[in-house]
Coordinates of C-alpha atoms in Angstrom, one line a residue:
M1 CA 99.6 85.9 116.4
P2 CA 98.8 87.4 112.9
T3 CA 100.6 85.8 110.1
T4 CA 101.9 87.3 106.8
T5 CA 102.1 85.9 103.3
K6 CA 105.4 86.1 101.4
L7 CA 105.1 87.5 97.9
Q8 CA 105.8 84.5 95.6
P9 CA 104.4 84.9 92.1
R10 CA 104.1 81.1 91.4
A11 CA 102.3 80.5 94.7
L12 CA 99.9 83.4 93.9
V13 CA 99.1 81.9 90.5
R14 CA 98.3 78.5 92.1
A15 CA 96.3 80.2 94.8
S16 CA 94.4 82.2 92.2
G17 CA 93.1 79.0 90.4
G18 CA 96.2 78.0 88.4
P19 CA 97.8 79.2 85.1
R20 CA 94.9 78.5 82.8
Y21 CA 92.5 80.3 85.1
A22 CA 94.8 83.3 85.3
V23 CA 95.0 83.4 81.5
A24 CA 91.2 83.3 81.4
L25 CA 91.0 86.3 83.7
A26 CA 93.6 88.2 81.7
V27 CA 91.8 87.5 78.4
D28 CA 88.4 88.4 79.8
A29 CA 89.7 91.6 81.4
L30 CA 91.4 92.7 78.2
G31 CA 88.3 92.1 76.1
T32 CA 86.0 93.8 78.6
G33 CA 88.3 96.8 78.6
L34 CA 87.8 97.2 74.9
L35 CA 84.1 97.9 75.2
R36 CA 82.9 98.6 78.8
P37 CA 84.3 102.2 79.1
F38 CA 82.8 103.0 75.7
L39 CA 79.4 101.4 76.0
L40 CA 77.7 104.8 76.4
L41 CA 79.5 106.0 73.3
Y42 CA 78.4 102.9 71.4
G43 CA 74.7 103.7 72.2
V44 CA 75.1 107.3 71.2
T45 CA 77.2 107.1 68.1
V46 CA 76.5 103.6 66.6
L47 CA 72.8 103.2 67.6
K48 CA 72.0 107.0 67.4
L49 CA 70.3 107.0 70.9
S50 CA 70.3 110.1 73.0
A51 CA 72.8 110.3 75.8
P52 CA 70.1 110.5 78.6
V53 CA 68.2 107.5 77.2
T54 CA 71.4 105.6 76.8
G55 CA 72.6 106.4 80.4
I56 CA 69.2 105.5 81.9
A57 CA 69.1 102.2 80.0
M58 CA 72.6 101.4 81.3
T59 CA 71.8 102.3 84.9
V60 CA 68.6 100.3 85.0
A61 CA 70.4 97.4 83.5
V62 CA 73.1 97.4 86.2
V63 CA 70.5 97.6 89.0
A64 CA 68.3 94.9 87.4
G65 CA 71.4 92.7 86.9
L66 CA 71.7 92.5 90.7
V67 CA 68.5 90.4 90.8
C68 CA 70.6 87.4 89.6
M69 CA 72.8 87.4 92.7
P70 CA 70.7 85.2 95.0
A71 CA 70.5 82.5 92.3
V72 CA 74.3 82.8 91.8
G73 CA 74.8 82.4 95.5
R74 CA 72.7 79.2 95.7
W75 CA 74.5 77.8 92.6
L76 CA 77.9 78.4 94.3
D77 CA 76.7 76.8 97.5
R78 CA 75.8 73.6 95.6
G79 CA 79.6 73.3 94.8
A80 CA 79.9 75.0 91.4
R81 CA 83.0 77.1 91.0
S82 CA 84.8 77.5 87.6
T83 CA 81.5 76.7 85.9
V84 CA 79.9 79.8 87.4
V85 CA 82.8 81.9 86.3
A86 CA 82.6 80.5 82.8
A87 CA 78.8 81.1 82.7
S88 CA 79.3 84.7 83.7
M89 CA 81.7 85.1 80.8
L90 CA 79.3 83.3 78.4
V91 CA 76.4 85.6 79.5
R92 CA 78.5 88.6 78.6
A93 CA 79.3 87.1 75.2
L94 CA 75.6 86.8 74.7
G95 CA 75.1 90.4 75.7
V96 CA 77.7 91.5 73.1
A97 CA 75.9 89.5 70.4
L98 CA 72.6 91.2 71.3
L99 CA 74.4 94.6 71.2
L100 CA 75.8 93.9 67.7
A101 CA 72.3 92.7 66.6
T102 CA 70.6 95.9 67.8
P103 CA 69.2 98.1 65.0
T104 CA 69.8 101.8 65.0
G105 CA 67.4 103.6 67.3
D106 CA 66.2 100.4 69.1
V107 CA 66.4 101.3 72.7
R108 CA 64.6 98.2 73.9
L109 CA 67.1 95.8 72.4
F110 CA 70.0 98.0 73.6
A111 CA 68.5 97.9 77.1
T112 CA 68.2 94.1 76.9
A113 CA 71.8 93.8 75.7
T114 CA 73.1 95.9 78.6
L115 CA 70.9 93.9 81.0
V116 CA 72.5 90.7 79.9
L117 CA 76.0 92.3 80.1
G118 CA 75.1 93.6 83.6
I119 CA 74.1 90.1 84.7
G120 CA 77.4 88.6 83.6
S121 CA 79.4 91.5 85.2
Q122 CA 77.5 91.2 88.5
A123 CA 77.9 87.4 88.7
W124 CA 81.6 87.4 88.0
P125 CA 83.1 88.9 91.3
A126 CA 81.3 86.5 93.6
A127 CA 82.1 83.5 91.4
H128 CA 85.7 84.5 91.2
A129 CA 86.0 85.0 95.0
A130 CA 84.5 81.6 95.5
V131 CA 87.1 80.0 93.2
V132 CA 89.9 81.6 95.1
A133 CA 88.4 80.7 98.5
T134 CA 88.2 77.1 97.4
V135 CA 91.8 76.9 96.2
A136 CA 93.5 79.0 98.8
H137 CA 93.2 79.5 102.6
G138 CA 94.2 82.0 105.2
R139 CA 96.3 84.9 104.2
E140 CA 97.3 83.3 101.0
R141 CA 93.7 83.7 99.9
D142 CA 93.8 87.4 100.6
A143 CA 96.9 87.8 98.5
A144 CA 95.3 85.7 95.7
L145 CA 92.2 87.9 95.7
A146 CA 94.4 91.0 95.5
A147 CA 96.4 89.5 92.7
G148 CA 93.2 88.8 90.8
R149 CA 92.1 92.4 91.2
A150 CA 95.5 93.7 90.0
L151 CA 95.5 91.4 87.0
R152 CA 91.9 92.5 86.1
N153 CA 92.7 96.2 86.4
A154 CA 95.8 95.7 84.2
G155 CA 93.7 93.9 81.5
L156 CA 91.0 96.5 81.7
G157 CA 93.5 99.3 81.4
V158 CA 95.3 97.8 78.4
G159 CA 92.0 97.1 76.7
A160 CA 90.8 100.6 77.2
L161 CA 94.1 102.0 75.9
I162 CA 93.9 99.9 72.8
A163 CA 90.3 100.9 72.3
T164 CA 91.1 104.6 72.7
V165 CA 93.7 104.3 69.9
C166 CA 91.2 102.5 67.7
L167 CA 88.4 105.1 68.2
A168 CA 89.8 107.1 65.3
G169 CA 88.0 104.5 63.1
G170 CA 84.6 105.9 64.2
T171 CA 81.5 103.7 64.5
T172 CA 83.0 100.8 62.5
A173 CA 85.8 100.7 65.1
L174 CA 83.3 100.5 68.0
Q175 CA 81.5 97.6 66.3
V176 CA 84.8 95.8 65.7
L177 CA 85.8 96.4 69.4
A178 CA 82.5 95.0 70.5
A179 CA 82.9 91.9 68.3
V180 CA 86.4 91.3 69.7
T181 CA 85.0 91.7 73.2
G182 CA 82.5 88.9 72.5
L183 CA 85.2 86.6 71.2
A184 CA 87.4 87.3 74.2
C185 CA 84.6 86.4 76.5
L186 CA 84.0 83.2 74.7
A187 CA 87.7 82.3 74.8
A188 CA 88.0 83.2 78.5
A189 CA 84.9 81.1 79.3
A190 CA 86.4 78.1 77.6
L191 CA 89.6 78.5 79.6
A192 CA 87.8 79.0 82.9
W193 CA 85.5 76.0 82.3
S194 CA 88.5 73.8 81.4
V195 CA 89.8 74.2 85.0
H196 CA 86.9 72.0 86.2
L197 CA 87.0 73.2 89.8
H198 CA 84.1 72.0 91.9
A199 CA 83.7 72.1 95.7
R200 CA 82.1 69.9 98.2
P201 CA 81.1 72.5 100.8
A202 CA 80.3 70.0 103.6
A203 CA 83.8 68.4 103.2
I204 CA 85.8 71.7 103.2
P205 CA 87.4 72.7 106.4
A206 CA 85.4 75.7 107.6
G207 CA 88.0 77.7 109.4
D208 CA 91.3 79.4 108.8
G209 CA 92.6 79.5 112.3
D210 CA 96.0 80.5 111.2
D211 CA 95.1 83.5 109.1
G212 CA 95.6 86.1 111.8
D213 CA 92.0 87.3 112.4
D214 CA 92.0 86.8 116.1
G215 CA 92.2 89.6 118.7
D216 CA 89.7 92.4 118.0
D217 CA 87.9 90.6 115.2
G218 CA 85.8 88.6 117.6
D219 CA 83.4 86.7 115.3
D220 CA 85.9 86.4 112.5
G221 CA 86.9 83.0 113.8
D222 CA 83.3 81.6 113.9
D223 CA 83.5 79.5 110.9
G224 CA 82.8 76.2 112.5
D225 CA 79.3 74.9 111.8
A226 CA 77.4 75.2 108.6
G227 CA 74.3 77.3 109.1
P228 CA 72.5 80.1 107.4
A229 CA 74.6 82.6 105.6
P230 CA 75.8 85.3 108.0
R231 CA 73.8 88.5 107.8
M232 CA 76.7 90.9 108.1
R233 CA 74.3 93.8 108.2
A234 CA 76.8 96.3 109.5
L235 CA 79.5 95.2 107.1
L236 CA 77.1 95.2 104.1
A237 CA 75.7 98.7 105.0
A238 CA 79.2 100.0 105.4
N239 CA 80.3 98.5 102.1
V240 CA 77.7 100.6 100.3
I241 CA 79.5 103.7 101.5
Y242 CA 83.0 102.3 101.0
V243 CA 82.2 101.5 97.4
F244 CA 81.8 105.2 96.6
C245 CA 85.7 105.4 96.5
L246 CA 85.7 103.3 93.3
N247 CA 83.7 106.0 91.4
V248 CA 85.6 109.0 92.8
P249 CA 88.4 108.9 90.0
E250 CA 85.8 108.2 87.3
I251 CA 83.0 110.5 88.2
A252 CA 83.6 112.9 91.1
L253 CA 87.0 114.1 90.1
P254 CA 86.4 114.7 86.4
L255 CA 83.1 116.5 87.3
I256 CA 84.9 118.8 89.8
L257 CA 88.0 119.4 87.7
V258 CA 86.1 120.3 84.6
T259 CA 83.0 122.1 85.8
Q260 CA 84.2 123.8 89.0
L261 CA 88.0 124.2 88.7
H262 CA 87.8 124.6 84.9
A263 CA 90.9 122.5 84.5
S264 CA 91.9 120.7 81.3
P265 CA 90.4 117.2 80.8
V266 CA 94.0 116.0 80.7
W267 CA 94.1 116.1 84.5
S268 CA 91.1 113.7 84.7
A269 CA 92.8 111.3 82.3
A270 CA 96.1 111.5 84.2
I271 CA 94.4 110.8 87.5
F272 CA 92.5 107.8 86.1
V273 CA 95.7 106.4 84.6
A274 CA 97.6 106.9 87.8
N275 CA 94.8 105.2 89.7
T276 CA 95.0 102.2 87.4
V277 CA 98.8 102.0 87.6
L278 CA 98.8 102.2 91.4
V279 CA 96.2 99.5 91.8
V280 CA 98.1 97.2 89.4
T281 CA 101.5 97.7 91.1
L282 CA 100.5 98.1 94.8
Q283 CA 97.4 95.9 95.3
V284 CA 99.3 92.7 96.2
P285 CA 102.2 94.3 98.1
V286 CA 99.9 96.5 100.2
T287 CA 97.5 93.5 100.9
V288 CA 100.5 91.4 102.0
L289 CA 101.8 94.2 104.2
M290 CA 98.4 94.6 105.9
S291 CA 98.2 90.9 106.5
R292 CA 99.9 91.3 109.9
F293 CA 96.8 93.0 111.2
S294 CA 93.2 91.7 111.4
R295 CA 91.0 92.1 108.4
R296 CA 88.5 94.1 110.3
S297 CA 91.1 96.5 111.6
V298 CA 92.5 97.0 108.0
L299 CA 89.0 97.7 106.7
R300 CA 88.6 100.3 109.4
L301 CA 91.9 101.8 108.4
A302 CA 90.7 102.0 104.8
G303 CA 87.8 104.1 105.9
V304 CA 90.0 106.5 107.8
V305 CA 92.4 106.9 104.8
L306 CA 89.4 107.4 102.4
A307 CA 87.8 110.0 104.8
A308 CA 91.2 111.8 105.1
S309 CA 91.5 111.9 101.3
Y310 CA 87.9 113.3 101.0
L311 CA 88.9 116.1 103.4
G312 CA 92.0 116.6 101.3
F313 CA 89.8 117.1 98.2
L314 CA 87.7 119.5 100.3
A315 CA 90.8 121.6 101.0
A316 CA 92.0 121.4 97.4
T317 CA 88.7 122.5 95.8
S318 CA 87.7 125.2 98.3
P319 CA 87.5 128.7 96.8
G320 CA 90.7 130.6 96.8
H321 CA 93.0 127.6 96.3
G322 CA 95.4 128.6 93.6
W323 CA 96.6 125.1 92.8
G324 CA 93.3 123.3 92.5
A325 CA 94.1 120.7 89.8
P326 CA 97.6 119.7 90.9
A327 CA 96.4 119.5 94.6
V328 CA 93.4 117.3 93.5
A329 CA 95.8 115.0 91.6
A330 CA 98.1 114.7 94.7
V331 CA 95.3 113.9 97.0
S332 CA 93.9 111.3 94.5
V333 CA 97.0 109.2 95.3
L334 CA 95.9 109.0 99.0
C335 CA 92.4 108.1 97.8
T336 CA 93.8 105.3 95.7
I337 CA 95.8 104.0 98.6
G338 CA 92.5 103.9 100.6
E339 CA 90.8 102.1 97.8
I340 CA 93.6 99.5 97.6
I341 CA 93.4 98.9 101.4
Y342 CA 89.6 98.5 101.2
A343 CA 89.7 96.2 98.2
G344 CA 92.4 94.0 99.8
S345 CA 90.4 93.4 103.0
A346 CA 86.6 93.6 102.3
T347 CA 86.1 90.5 100.2
A348 CA 88.7 88.6 102.2
L349 CA 86.8 89.4 105.4
V350 CA 83.6 88.1 103.8
T351 CA 85.2 84.8 102.7
H352 CA 86.6 84.4 106.2
L353 CA 83.4 85.2 108.0
A354 CA 81.2 82.8 106.0
P355 CA 81.0 79.1 106.7
S356 CA 82.1 77.2 103.6
P357 CA 78.6 75.6 102.8
V358 CA 77.0 79.1 102.6
L359 CA 80.0 81.0 101.1
G360 CA 78.2 81.6 97.9
R361 CA 75.2 83.3 99.5
A362 CA 77.5 85.4 101.6
L363 CA 79.5 86.5 98.6
A364 CA 76.2 87.2 96.7
R365 CA 75.0 89.4 99.5
F366 CA 78.3 91.3 99.5
E367 CA 78.1 91.8 95.7
L368 CA 74.6 93.1 96.1
S369 CA 75.8 95.8 98.5
T370 CA 78.7 96.5 96.1
G371 CA 76.5 96.8 93.1
F372 CA 74.0 98.9 94.9
G373 CA 76.7 101.3 96.0
L374 CA 78.1 101.5 92.5
A375 CA 74.7 102.2 91.1
V376 CA 73.7 105.0 93.5
S377 CA 77.0 106.7 93.9
P378 CA 76.9 108.6 90.5
T379 CA 73.5 110.0 91.4
V380 CA 74.6 111.0 94.9
I381 CA 77.8 112.5 93.7
T382 CA 76.3 114.5 90.9
A383 CA 73.5 115.7 93.2
L384 CA 75.9 116.9 95.9
A385 CA 78.6 118.4 93.6
P386 CA 76.6 121.5 92.6
L387 CA 76.0 122.3 96.3
G388 CA 79.7 123.0 96.8
P389 CA 82.8 121.2 98.1
T390 CA 81.7 121.0 101.7
A391 CA 78.4 119.3 100.8
L392 CA 80.2 116.7 98.6
W393 CA 83.5 116.0 100.3
G394 CA 82.3 116.7 103.8
S395 CA 79.3 114.4 103.4
L396 CA 81.5 111.6 101.9
A397 CA 84.1 112.0 104.7
A398 CA 81.4 111.8 107.5
A399 CA 79.6 108.9 105.9
T400 CA 82.8 106.9 105.4
L401 CA 84.0 107.5 109.0
L402 CA 80.6 106.3 110.2
A403 CA 80.9 103.3 108.0
A404 CA 84.4 102.6 109.4
T405 CA 82.9 102.7 112.9
A406 CA 80.1 100.3 111.9
V407 CA 82.7 97.8 110.6
G408 CA 84.3 97.6 114.0
A409 CA 81.0 97.3 115.8

């Protein structure tokens, strides 16, 4: 029968890598939040680059950063754990140093800096998931992964809030924020490295028979023998679509609210803040609540909830709706719930499906699909939005339902 995990903060900290590792995550997230939301602004105001050039450089850097994932996966499969996490943080510190050294108008060095930042950012999720998968097992692992996401979102939110207050200082403030980000990455790397967590994949039990993924999950329990990393083609393809939900509060809703509903930008800011607060407060409780069901079933449910929210946005933004902005804000809560359910089950399902000796490569493939989805979603969203609400939200709802069906195949 499926099992559930009780919500015990101390147990979650231990399952997440221990107190020092948790502090490393918090410091890294706080520092990252100081700069990441304002990297485009840094390129435009500090380096005097045009907005299109800055945006293209950042997009290319994110996509190019995905190239590092196969190497990260192989490194993890050789047993490295906290070292890979520390390395991802050090790489980001190097990226910040290159950013600070970039002369005004130098797009090449800016692109190089964003590429290095992108490599560090892409490597971190897989490395962190591998750490948690090594320390915790079964449903405790799922809760620990959820706790890590909640902690990171809290740190990013606080960092972004601090940075927003500091932006009154102009270009100098942005440079100072960048420098603090670099120092935070260095401090977090030192803390993560001090954990000295290393795995011996061949010696690690390769199954979590008590984690509740029996029943309709079928191959979820096939963790026995080490072999090639599972292809998970349907899951990875579906994940590309699921990931669009992460960019809805940041890209789709502000675009619709401002350009089509002509609402105040305050609505976009309020929705973003509400999304962050809900993720921080509900990610762990919702993941624990869902642990009574199989991970694959929960991931399917996430797709249904997300699709329902997209249809809600379609109704809220259709012509003639007199309460457009408030209705969008209300539906965004449902979208965030879908995001929380998705985030609490997707990575956990991958860590459960993959045999321990090839866990790193499986997580690397999953991160490739996530990174690709995050990279293409702004282009898709901005291309569909001018075609009307039906084209945007109807397409997203249909694609997400199709992805949910593929997850259960």
